[in-house]
PDB file of C-alpha atoms in Angstrom:
ATOM      1  CA  MET J   1      38.707 185.022  62.633  1.00 53.00           C
ATOM      2  CA  THR J   2      40.502 182.000  63.353  1.00 60.00           C
ATOM      3  CA  THR J   3      44.396 182.693  64.189  1.00 58.00           C
ATOM      4  CA  THR J   4      47.299 180.107  64.082  1.00 55.00           C
ATOM      5  CA  ALA J   5      50.111 180.259  66.337  1.00 59.00           C
ATOM      6  CA  PRO J   6      53.485 179.216  65.494  1.00 71.00           C
ATOM      7  CA  ALA J   7      53.352 175.650  64.186  1.00 79.00           C
ATOM      8  CA  PRO J   8      53.929 173.516  67.004  1.00 86.00           C
ATOM      9  CA  THR J   9      56.618 170.870  67.052  1.00 87.00           C
ATOM     10  CA  LEU J  10      56.957 167.618  69.287  1.00 88.00           C
ATOM     11  CA  ASP J  11      59.324 169.446  71.613  1.00 86.00           C
ATOM     12  CA  SER J  12      57.395 172.664  71.596  1.00 87.00           C
ATOM     13  CA  LEU J  13      54.161 170.836  72.674  1.00 86.00           C
ATOM     14  CA  ASN J  14      55.849 169.308  75.706  1.00 78.00           C
ATOM     15  CA  GLY J  15      52.559 167.870  77.189  1.00 75.00           C
ATOM     16  CA  THR J  16      50.134 170.450  75.718  1.00 83.00           C
ATOM     17  CA  SER J  17      47.720 169.286  73.549  1.00 92.00           C
ATOM     18  CA  LEU J  18      47.126 170.656  70.086  1.00 96.00           C
ATOM     19  CA  VAL J  19      43.510 171.530  70.772  1.00 96.00           C
ATOM     20  CA  GLU J  20      44.567 173.411  74.053  1.00 94.00           C
ATOM     21  CA  ALA J  21      46.961 175.238  71.900  1.00 93.00           C
ATOM     22  CA  HIS J  22      44.379 176.253  69.306  1.00 95.00           C
ATOM     23  CA  LEU J  23      42.101 177.352  71.906  1.00 95.00           C
ATOM     24  CA  THR J  24      44.735 179.346  73.539  1.00 94.00           C
ATOM     25  CA  ALA J  25      45.661 181.092  70.061  1.00 93.00           C
ATOM     26  CA  ASN J  26      41.903 181.556  69.525  1.00 95.00           C
ATOM     27  CA  PRO J  27      40.325 182.924  72.784  1.00 97.00           C
ATOM     28  CA  GLU J  28      36.998 183.925  70.944  1.00 97.00           C
ATOM     29  CA  THR J  29      36.556 179.999  70.291  1.00 97.00           C
ATOM     30  CA  ARG J  30      37.204 179.273  73.856  1.00 97.00           C
ATOM     31  CA  SER J  31      34.805 181.803  74.928  1.00 97.00           C
ATOM     32  CA  TYR J  32      32.256 180.542  72.486  1.00 97.00           C
ATOM     33  CA  LEU J  33      32.552 177.073  73.785  1.00 97.00           C
ATOM     34  CA  HIS J  34      32.390 178.137  77.359  1.00 98.00           C
ATOM     35  CA  ALA J  35      29.233 180.159  76.784  1.00 97.00           C
ATOM     36  CA  THR J  36      27.609 177.142  74.740  1.00 97.00           C
ATOM     37  CA  PHE J  37      28.382 174.844  77.964  1.00 96.00           C
ATOM     38  CA  GLN J  38      26.758 177.554  80.028  1.00 96.00           C
ATOM     39  CA  GLY J  39      23.800 177.489  77.727  1.00 93.00           C
ATOM     40  CA  LYS J  40      24.482 181.124  76.836  1.00 94.00           C
ATOM     41  CA  ARG J  41      24.891 180.451  72.985  1.00 93.00           C
ATOM     42  CA  ASN J  42      22.658 178.151  71.062  1.00 90.00           C
ATOM     43  CA  SER J  43      23.518 178.609  67.314  1.00 93.00           C
ATOM     44  CA  GLY J  44      24.676 175.318  65.906  1.00 91.00           C
ATOM     45  CA  ASP J  45      25.516 176.981  62.719  1.00 94.00           C
ATOM     46  CA  ASP J  46      28.044 179.303  64.453  1.00 96.00           C
ATOM     47  CA  LEU J  47      29.246 176.622  66.521  1.00 96.00           C
ATOM     48  CA  VAL J  48      30.144 174.340  63.514  1.00 95.00           C
ATOM     49  CA  ASP J  49      30.982 176.884  60.965  1.00 95.00           C
ATOM     50  CA  LYS J  50      32.806 179.606  62.858  1.00 96.00           C
ATOM     51  CA  HIS J  51      34.644 177.501  65.634  1.00 96.00           C
ATOM     52  CA  LEU J  52      34.589 173.675  65.091  1.00 96.00           C
ATOM     53  CA  LYS J  53      35.316 173.565  61.550  1.00 95.00           C
ATOM     54  CA  PRO J  54      38.277 175.941  61.817  1.00 95.00           C
ATOM     55  CA  MET J  55      39.442 174.017  64.621  1.00 96.00           C
ATOM     56  CA  ILE J  56      39.534 170.809  62.719  1.00 96.00           C
ATOM     57  CA  ASP J  57      41.345 172.601  59.959  1.00 95.00           C
ATOM     58  CA  THR J  58      43.941 174.119  61.983  1.00 96.00           C
ATOM     59  CA  VAL J  59      44.749 171.133  64.042  1.00 96.00           C
ATOM     60  CA  TYR J  60      44.928 168.592  61.033  1.00 96.00           C
ATOM     61  CA  ARG J  61      47.283 170.971  59.205  1.00 96.00           C
ATOM     62  CA  GLN J  62      49.299 170.906  62.451  1.00 96.00           C
ATOM     63  CA  ILE J  63      49.019 167.141  62.612  1.00 96.00           C
ATOM     64  CA  ARG J  64      50.109 166.736  58.871  1.00 96.00           C
ATOM     65  CA  ALA J  65      53.326 168.925  59.814  1.00 95.00           C
ATOM     66  CA  LEU J  66      54.192 166.824  62.981  1.00 96.00           C
ATOM     67  CA  VAL J  67      53.849 163.424  60.768  1.00 97.00           C
ATOM     68  CA  ASP J  68      55.403 165.079  57.809  1.00 96.00           C
ATOM     69  CA  PRO J  69      54.825 162.186  55.282  1.00 97.00           C
ATOM     70  CA  SER J  70      57.405 162.933  52.663  1.00 97.00           C
ATOM     71  CA  THR J  71      60.257 162.486  55.128  1.00 97.00           C
ATOM     72  CA  LEU J  72      59.203 159.204  56.936  1.00 98.00           C
ATOM     73  CA  THR J  73      61.432 156.196  56.703  1.00 98.00           C
ATOM     74  CA  THR J  74      60.047 152.841  55.740  1.00 98.00           C
ATOM     75  CA  ALA J  75      59.603 151.725  59.398  1.00 98.00           C
ATOM     76  CA  GLN J  76      57.941 155.020  60.192  1.00 98.00           C
ATOM     77  CA  ALA J  77      55.412 154.726  57.390  1.00 98.00           C
ATOM     78  CA  ARG J  78      54.631 151.215  58.263  1.00 98.00           C
ATOM     79  CA  MET J  79      54.031 151.876  61.607  1.00 98.00           C
ATOM     80  CA  TYR J  80      51.408 154.715  60.739  1.00 98.00           C
ATOM     81  CA  ILE J  81      49.804 152.394  58.248  1.00 97.00           C
ATOM     82  CA  ALA J  82      49.288 149.602  60.736  1.00 97.00           C
ATOM     83  CA  GLU J  83      47.828 151.934  63.397  1.00 97.00           C
ATOM     84  CA  LEU J  84      45.643 153.819  61.339  1.00 95.00           C
ATOM     85  CA  ALA J  85      44.154 150.647  59.971  1.00 94.00           C
ATOM     86  CA  VAL J  86      43.094 149.538  63.407  1.00 95.00           C
ATOM     87  CA  PHE J  87      40.004 152.135  63.764  1.00 91.00           C
ATOM     88  CA  ALA J  88      38.817 151.250  60.364  1.00 88.00           C
ATOM     89  CA  ARG J  89      38.579 147.723  61.369  1.00 90.00           C
ATOM     90  CA  HIS J  90      35.790 148.887  64.096  1.00 91.00           C
ATOM     91  CA  ASN J  91      34.288 151.779  62.687  1.00 90.00           C
ATOM     92  CA  ALA J  92      31.267 149.974  61.142  1.00 89.00           C
ATOM     93  CA  GLN J  93      30.373 147.932  64.250  1.00 90.00           C
ATOM     94  CA  PHE J  94      30.564 151.324  66.136  1.00 94.00           C
ATOM     95  CA  LEU J  95      28.142 153.085  63.709  1.00 93.00           C
ATOM     96  CA  ARG J  96      25.896 150.297  64.103  1.00 93.00           C
ATOM     97  CA  LEU J  97      25.915 150.443  67.918  1.00 95.00           C
ATOM     98  CA  ALA J  98      25.329 154.139  67.495  1.00 96.00           C
ATOM     99  CA  ALA J  99      22.333 153.547  65.622  1.00 96.00           C
ATOM    100  CA  ALA J 100      21.039 151.193  68.050  1.00 96.00           C
ATOM    101  CA  GLN J 101      21.435 153.673  70.872  1.00 96.00           C
ATOM    102  CA  VAL J 102      19.714 156.635  69.585  1.00 96.00           C
ATOM    103  CA  TYR J 103      17.050 155.288  67.377  1.00 95.00           C
ATOM    104  CA  GLY J 104      14.492 155.570  70.249  1.00 95.00           C
ATOM    105  CA  SER J 105      15.283 159.347  71.174  1.00 96.00           C
ATOM    106  CA  CYS J 106      16.178 160.552  67.371  1.00 96.00           C
ATOM    107  CA  PRO J 107      15.240 158.257  64.606  1.00 96.00           C
ATOM    108  CA  ALA J 108      16.625 160.567  62.034  1.00 96.00           C
ATOM    109  CA  LEU J 109      20.004 160.173  63.526  1.00 96.00           C
ATOM    110  CA  GLY J 110      19.931 156.689  63.708  1.00 96.00           C
ATOM    111  CA  HIS J 111      18.942 156.588  60.139  1.00 94.00           C
ATOM    112  CA  GLU J 112      21.963 158.640  59.280  1.00 93.00           C
ATOM    113  CA  PHE J 113      24.163 156.263  61.197  1.00 92.00           C
ATOM    114  CA  ASP J 114      22.711 153.445  59.525  1.00 90.00           C
ATOM    115  CA  ARG J 115      23.256 154.952  56.217  1.00 87.00           C
ATOM    116  CA  ASN J 116      26.944 155.406  56.994  1.00 85.00           C
ATOM    117  CA  PHE J 117      27.302 151.774  58.314  1.00 87.00           C
ATOM    118  CA  LEU J 118      26.075 150.466  55.195  1.00 81.00           C
ATOM    119  CA  GLU J 119      28.511 152.500  53.224  1.00 79.00           C
ATOM    120  CA  GLU J 120      31.486 151.484  55.604  1.00 76.00           C
ATOM    121  CA  GLY J 121      30.206 148.053  56.415  1.00 65.00           C
ATOM    122  CA  GLY J 122      29.542 147.055  52.836  1.00 64.00           C
ATOM    123  CA  GLU J 123      26.109 146.869  51.501  1.00 65.00           C
ATOM    124  CA  PRO J 124      25.116 143.831  49.158  1.00 65.00           C
ATOM    125  CA  GLY J 125      25.269 144.544  45.489  1.00 63.00           C
ATOM    126  CA  LYS J 126      27.350 147.768  46.068  1.00 68.00           C
ATOM    127  CA  VAL J 127      30.997 148.481  47.079  1.00 68.00           C
ATOM    128  CA  PRO J 128      32.306 145.928  49.627  1.00 73.00           C
ATOM    129  CA  ALA J 129      33.202 147.082  53.464  1.00 80.00           C
ATOM    130  CA  HIS J 130      35.734 149.796  53.273  1.00 84.00           C
ATOM    131  CA  TYR J 131      38.237 147.832  55.601  1.00 87.00           C
ATOM    132  CA  ILE J 132      38.026 144.811  53.366  1.00 89.00           C
ATOM    133  CA  LEU J 133      38.831 147.097  50.305  1.00 90.00           C
ATOM    134  CA  TYR J 134      41.625 148.869  52.198  1.00 92.00           C
ATOM    135  CA  THR J 135      43.547 146.069  53.596  1.00 95.00           C
ATOM    136  CA  ARG J 136      43.318 143.985  50.508  1.00 95.00           C
ATOM    137  CA  ALA J 137      44.754 147.224  48.633  1.00 96.00           C
ATOM    138  CA  LEU J 138      47.705 147.182  51.140  1.00 97.00           C
ATOM    139  CA  LEU J 139      48.434 143.670  50.459  1.00 97.00           C
ATOM    140  CA  THR J 140      47.997 143.809  46.863  1.00 97.00           C
ATOM    141  CA  ASP J 141      49.841 146.949  46.017  1.00 97.00           C
ATOM    142  CA  LEU J 142      52.397 146.955  48.851  1.00 97.00           C
ATOM    143  CA  GLY J 143      52.662 143.529  50.168  1.00 97.00           C
ATOM    144  CA  LEU J 144      51.420 144.723  53.677  1.00 97.00           C
ATOM    145  CA  LEU J 145      49.319 142.702  56.082  1.00 97.00           C
ATOM    146  CA  VAL J 146      47.754 144.758  58.738  1.00 96.00           C
ATOM    147  CA  ASN J 147      44.861 142.292  59.397  1.00 95.00           C
ATOM    148  CA  GLY J 148      45.069 141.166  62.922  1.00 94.00           C
ATOM    149  CA  HIS J 149      47.676 143.881  63.940  1.00 96.00           C
ATOM    150  CA  VAL J 150      47.820 144.325  67.607  1.00 97.00           C
ATOM    151  CA  PRO J 151      47.580 147.859  68.385  1.00 97.00           C
ATOM    152  CA  ALA J 152      49.773 150.171  70.371  1.00 97.00           C
ATOM    153  CA  ASP J 153      48.362 151.390  73.304  1.00 97.00           C
ATOM    154  CA  GLU J 154      47.453 154.558  72.192  1.00 96.00           C
ATOM    155  CA  THR J 155      45.426 153.191  69.558  1.00 97.00           C
ATOM    156  CA  ALA J 156      43.766 150.910  71.725  1.00 97.00           C
ATOM    157  CA  LYS J 157      42.860 153.837  73.906  1.00 96.00           C
ATOM    158  CA  LEU J 158      41.244 155.630  71.037  1.00 96.00           C
ATOM    159  CA  VAL J 159      39.125 152.460  70.087  1.00 96.00           C
ATOM    160  CA  LEU J 160      38.074 152.385  74.013  1.00 96.00           C
ATOM    161  CA  GLN J 161      37.080 155.922  73.852  1.00 96.00           C
ATOM    162  CA  HIS J 162      34.750 155.398  70.754  1.00 96.00           C
ATOM    163  CA  GLN J 163      33.294 152.366  72.261  1.00 96.00           C
ATOM    164  CA  VAL J 164      32.403 154.084  75.561  1.00 96.00           C
ATOM    165  CA  LEU J 165      31.011 157.052  73.602  1.00 96.00           C
ATOM    166  CA  VAL J 166      28.570 154.800  71.214  1.00 95.00           C
ATOM    167  CA  ASN J 167      27.385 153.071  74.321  1.00 95.00           C
ATOM    168  CA  SER J 168      26.365 156.264  75.989  1.00 96.00           C
ATOM    169  CA  HIS J 169      22.623 156.864  76.929  1.00 95.00           C
ATOM    170  CA  MET J 170      23.129 160.694  75.783  1.00 97.00           C
ATOM    171  CA  THR J 171      22.006 161.056  72.048  1.00 97.00           C
ATOM    172  CA  GLY J 172      23.717 164.412  71.884  1.00 97.00           C
ATOM    173  CA  LEU J 173      26.954 163.184  73.006  1.00 97.00           C
ATOM    174  CA  ILE J 174      26.892 160.466  70.475  1.00 97.00           C
ATOM    175  CA  ALA J 175      25.924 162.808  67.667  1.00 96.00           C
ATOM    176  CA  GLY J 176      28.731 165.262  68.700  1.00 97.00           C
ATOM    177  CA  GLY J 177      31.297 162.523  68.872  1.00 97.00           C
ATOM    178  CA  TYR J 178      30.646 161.220  65.871  1.00 94.00           C
ATOM    179  CA  TYR J 179      30.777 164.693  64.040  1.00 94.00           C
ATOM    180  CA  ALA J 180      34.280 164.663  65.495  1.00 95.00           C
ATOM    181  CA  THR J 181      35.032 161.584  63.742  1.00 93.00           C
ATOM    182  CA  GLU J 182      33.338 162.435  60.512  1.00 89.00           C
ATOM    183  CA  GLY J 183      34.657 165.872  60.582  1.00 90.00           C
ATOM    184  CA  VAL J 184      38.191 164.793  60.504  1.00 92.00           C
ATOM    185  CA  ALA J 185      37.879 161.876  58.101  1.00 88.00           C
ATOM    186  CA  VAL J 186      38.838 163.813  54.779  1.00 89.00           C
ATOM    187  CA  ALA J 187      41.835 165.252  56.482  1.00 92.00           C
ATOM    188  CA  GLU J 188      43.008 161.739  57.660  1.00 93.00           C
ATOM    189  CA  THR J 189      42.417 160.165  54.372  1.00 92.00           C
ATOM    190  CA  GLU J 190      44.742 162.709  52.595  1.00 94.00           C
ATOM    191  CA  ILE J 191      47.379 162.235  55.156  1.00 96.00           C
ATOM    192  CA  LEU J 192      47.084 158.219  55.046  1.00 96.00           C
ATOM    193  CA  ARG J 193      47.229 158.536  51.211  1.00 96.00           C
ATOM    194  CA  ASP J 194      50.682 160.505  51.543  1.00 97.00           C
ATOM    195  CA  ILE J 195      51.908 157.954  54.081  1.00 98.00           C
ATOM    196  CA  THR J 196      51.031 155.066  51.695  1.00 98.00           C
ATOM    197  CA  ASP J 197      52.566 156.891  48.911  1.00 97.00           C
ATOM    198  CA  ARG J 198      55.816 157.246  50.794  1.00 98.00           C
ATOM    199  CA  TYR J 199      55.843 153.564  51.592  1.00 98.00           C
ATOM    200  CA  GLY J 200      55.368 152.779  47.931  1.00 98.00           C
ATOM    201  CA  GLU J 201      57.897 155.178  46.865  1.00 98.00           C
ATOM    202  CA  LEU J 202      60.585 153.480  49.169  1.00 98.00           C
ATOM    203  CA  THR J 203      59.808 150.004  48.771  1.00 97.00           C
ATOM    204  CA  ILE J 204      58.708 149.666  45.127  1.00 97.00           C
ATOM    205  CA  GLN J 205      59.072 153.097  43.603  1.00 97.00           C
ATOM    206  CA  ALA J 206      55.270 153.481  42.974  1.00 96.00           C
ATOM    207  CA  THR J 207      52.996 156.195  44.098  1.00 95.00           C
ATOM    208  CA  GLY J 208      49.364 157.522  43.502  1.00 94.00           C
ATOM    209  CA  ALA J 209      47.653 155.911  40.370  1.00 94.00           C
ATOM    210  CA  GLU J 210      50.508 153.587  40.191  1.00 96.00           C
ATOM    211  CA  LEU J 211      49.101 151.751  43.302  1.00 96.00           C
ATOM    212  CA  GLN J 212      45.993 150.855  41.680  1.00 95.00           C
ATOM    213  CA  ASN J 213      43.892 149.268  44.591  1.00 94.00           C
ATOM    214  CA  LEU J 214      44.977 152.336  46.866  1.00 95.00           C
ATOM    215  CA  ASP J 215      44.164 154.767  44.636  1.00 94.00           C
ATOM    216  CA  TYR J 216      40.626 153.386  43.902  1.00 92.00           C
ATOM    217  CA  TYR J 217      40.252 153.413  47.794  1.00 89.00           C
ATOM    218  CA  TYR J 218      41.164 156.757  48.096  1.00 90.00           C
ATOM    219  CA  ARG J 219      38.993 158.156  45.327  1.00 88.00           C
ATOM    220  CA  LEU J 220      36.152 156.167  46.730  1.00 84.00           C
ATOM    221  CA  HIS J 221      36.405 158.477  49.840  1.00 74.00           C
ATOM    222  CA  LEU J 222      37.680 161.759  48.248  1.00 82.00           C
ATOM    223  CA  ASP J 223      36.075 161.988  44.889  1.00 68.00           C
ATOM    224  CA  GLU J 224      32.680 163.810  44.397  1.00 53.00           C
ATOM    225  CA  GLY J 225      32.177 161.870  41.176  1.00 49.00           C
ATOM    226  CA  HIS J 226      33.004 158.264  42.383  1.00 43.00           C
ATOM    227  CA  GLU J 227      30.390 155.498  41.833  1.00 48.00           C
ATOM    228  CA  ALA J 228      30.169 155.100  45.723  1.00 45.00           C
ATOM    229  CA  ALA J 229      29.082 158.776  46.168  1.00 44.00           C
ATOM    230  CA  GLN J 230      25.458 158.747  46.825  1.00 50.00           C
ATOM    231  CA  ILE J 231      24.683 162.434  47.537  1.00 49.00           C
ATOM    232  CA  GLY J 232      25.136 164.784  44.396  1.00 54.00           C
ATOM    233  CA  GLY J 233      27.995 167.359  44.591  1.00 55.00           C
ATOM    234  CA  MET J 234      29.752 165.645  47.677  1.00 54.00           C
ATOM    235  CA  SER J 235      32.154 162.837  48.264  1.00 62.00           C
ATOM    236  CA  VAL J 236      31.551 159.800  50.603  1.00 63.00           C
ATOM    237  CA  GLU J 237      33.507 161.557  53.194  1.00 70.00           C
ATOM    238  CA  GLU J 238      31.873 165.086  52.603  1.00 77.00           C
ATOM    239  CA  ALA J 239      28.380 163.613  52.703  1.00 78.00           C
ATOM    240  CA  HIS J 240      29.257 161.814  55.974  1.00 77.00           C
ATOM    241  CA  ILE J 241      30.349 165.064  57.718  1.00 85.00           C
ATOM    242  CA  GLU J 242      27.634 167.248  56.504  1.00 87.00           C
ATOM    243  CA  GLY J 243      25.085 164.408  57.232  1.00 87.00           C
ATOM    244  CA  LEU J 244      26.328 164.624  61.169  1.00 91.00           C
ATOM    245  CA  ALA J 245      26.835 168.328  61.316  1.00 92.00           C
ATOM    246  CA  LYS J 246      23.027 168.758  60.450  1.00 93.00           C
ATOM    247  CA  PHE J 247      22.057 167.636  63.879  1.00 95.00           C
ATOM    248  CA  LEU J 248      24.229 170.123  65.379  1.00 96.00           C
ATOM    249  CA  ARG J 249      23.126 172.788  63.306  1.00 94.00           C
ATOM    250  CA  GLN J 250      19.409 171.781  64.084  1.00 95.00           C
ATOM    251  CA  SER J 251      19.835 170.765  67.442  1.00 94.00           C
ATOM    252  CA  ASP J 252      16.563 172.348  68.510  1.00 93.00           C
ATOM    253  CA  LEU J 253      14.670 170.698  65.442  1.00 95.00           C
ATOM    254  CA  PHE J 254      15.963 167.133  66.778  1.00 94.00           C
ATOM    255  CA  ARG J 255      15.780 167.787  70.340  1.00 94.00           C
ATOM    256  CA  LEU J 256      19.383 167.407  70.807  1.00 96.00           C
ATOM    257  CA  ASP J 257      21.218 169.147  73.769  1.00 96.00           C
ATOM    258  CA  LEU J 258      23.796 171.172  72.250  1.00 96.00           C
ATOM    259  CA  PRO J 259      26.156 171.550  75.238  1.00 97.00           C
ATOM    260  CA  GLN J 260      26.096 167.682  75.323  1.00 97.00           C
ATOM    261  CA  ALA J 261      27.045 167.271  71.693  1.00 97.00           C
ATOM    262  CA  LEU J 262      29.769 169.925  72.223  1.00 97.00           C
ATOM    263  CA  GLU J 263      31.065 167.546  75.010  1.00 97.00           C
ATOM    264  CA  GLY J 264      31.105 164.563  72.639  1.00 97.00           C
ATOM    265  CA  PHE J 265      32.785 166.557  70.007  1.00 97.00           C
ATOM    266  CA  LEU J 266      35.511 167.368  72.419  1.00 98.00           C
ATOM    267  CA  GLN J 267      35.995 164.069  73.772  1.00 97.00           C
ATOM    268  CA  ILE J 268      36.508 162.514  70.458  1.00 97.00           C
ATOM    269  CA  PHE J 269      38.507 165.411  68.715  1.00 97.00           C
ATOM    270  CA  ASN J 270      40.719 165.532  71.778  1.00 97.00           C
ATOM    271  CA  ALA J 271      41.199 162.039  71.779  1.00 97.00           C
ATOM    272  CA  MET J 272      42.153 161.926  67.971  1.00 97.00           C
ATOM    273  CA  ALA J 273      44.533 164.718  68.164  1.00 96.00           C
ATOM    274  CA  HIS J 274      46.328 163.200  71.209  1.00 96.00           C
ATOM    275  CA  TRP J 275      46.351 159.738  69.189  1.00 97.00           C
ATOM    276  CA  TRP J 276      48.087 161.425  66.386  1.00 97.00           C
ATOM    277  CA  THR J 277      50.528 163.241  68.623  1.00 96.00           C
ATOM    278  CA  GLN J 278      51.493 160.154  70.277  1.00 96.00           C
ATOM    279  CA  LEU J 279      51.993 158.287  66.984  1.00 97.00           C
ATOM    280  CA  ALA J 280      54.276 161.208  66.016  1.00 96.00           C
ATOM    281  CA  TYR J 281      56.320 160.522  69.134  1.00 95.00           C
ATOM    282  CA  ARG J 282      56.573 156.889  68.534  1.00 96.00           C
ATOM    283  CA  ALA J 283      57.745 157.441  64.850  1.00 96.00           C
ATOM    284  CA  ARG J 284      60.384 159.589  66.045  1.00 95.00           C
ATOM    285  CA  GLU J 285      61.832 156.606  68.435  1.00 94.00           C
ATOM    286  CA  LEU J 286      61.845 154.514  65.401  1.00 92.00           C
ATOM    287  CA  ASN J 287      64.287 157.102  63.476  1.00 73.00           C
TER     288      ASN J 287
END
């Protein structure tokens, strides 16, 4: 059973990562991860459902509390929006690179990456590339131009870590790393929606459905019944999450090394949690 330590603050973290704090509060998860690395545990279902999903949920609740969108100033909200747009700029090409890297060893995983690439990168006759939709929505609804934004150091580091991952020769590492990327996507999209709502509230006194283009973009990712959803009963982001989780759950079937996949997950999940924390410190400096 997952437990939650007192909610961390930027001061109480004091150099400790949110992931490390979670593992300290949940020694059974730490033990399970250790045992997986040592080859003593091989249940992908248990790893995903009992340990990785709860860790994602807990850490992203804590990230939301650190960001606290409803209290942001205009400058803070603008900073978050610009930095969060950077990974979206590169995600489609990373998915395509990941597909190319794994097709030889695991065609089914390559197919999953290609499916995600076509959704993110824009499939002819369907929804345009998600980055194009998002940046146009920011410009149309809020007058915000993020195209060409030069990222902060912490954002550039996150992009580099993804680039290194997708160029790996280890198929399991790529699968686990992209499960982390997709596993946090719903939580990140919800936080971003609250940040853009806050910016709209402060600048043009409009939020939610009043920001028509942004509202469409967020519903595209989060609503089960949206026209972009291709798998019944699941939103676009939920389908991406479960599509990647399948390869960890059934690692034996797909001949993926589970410890390797866990390594990939922790590399990217730690990187993303660290990125959010560093952005929160940067936002505090803007206050």
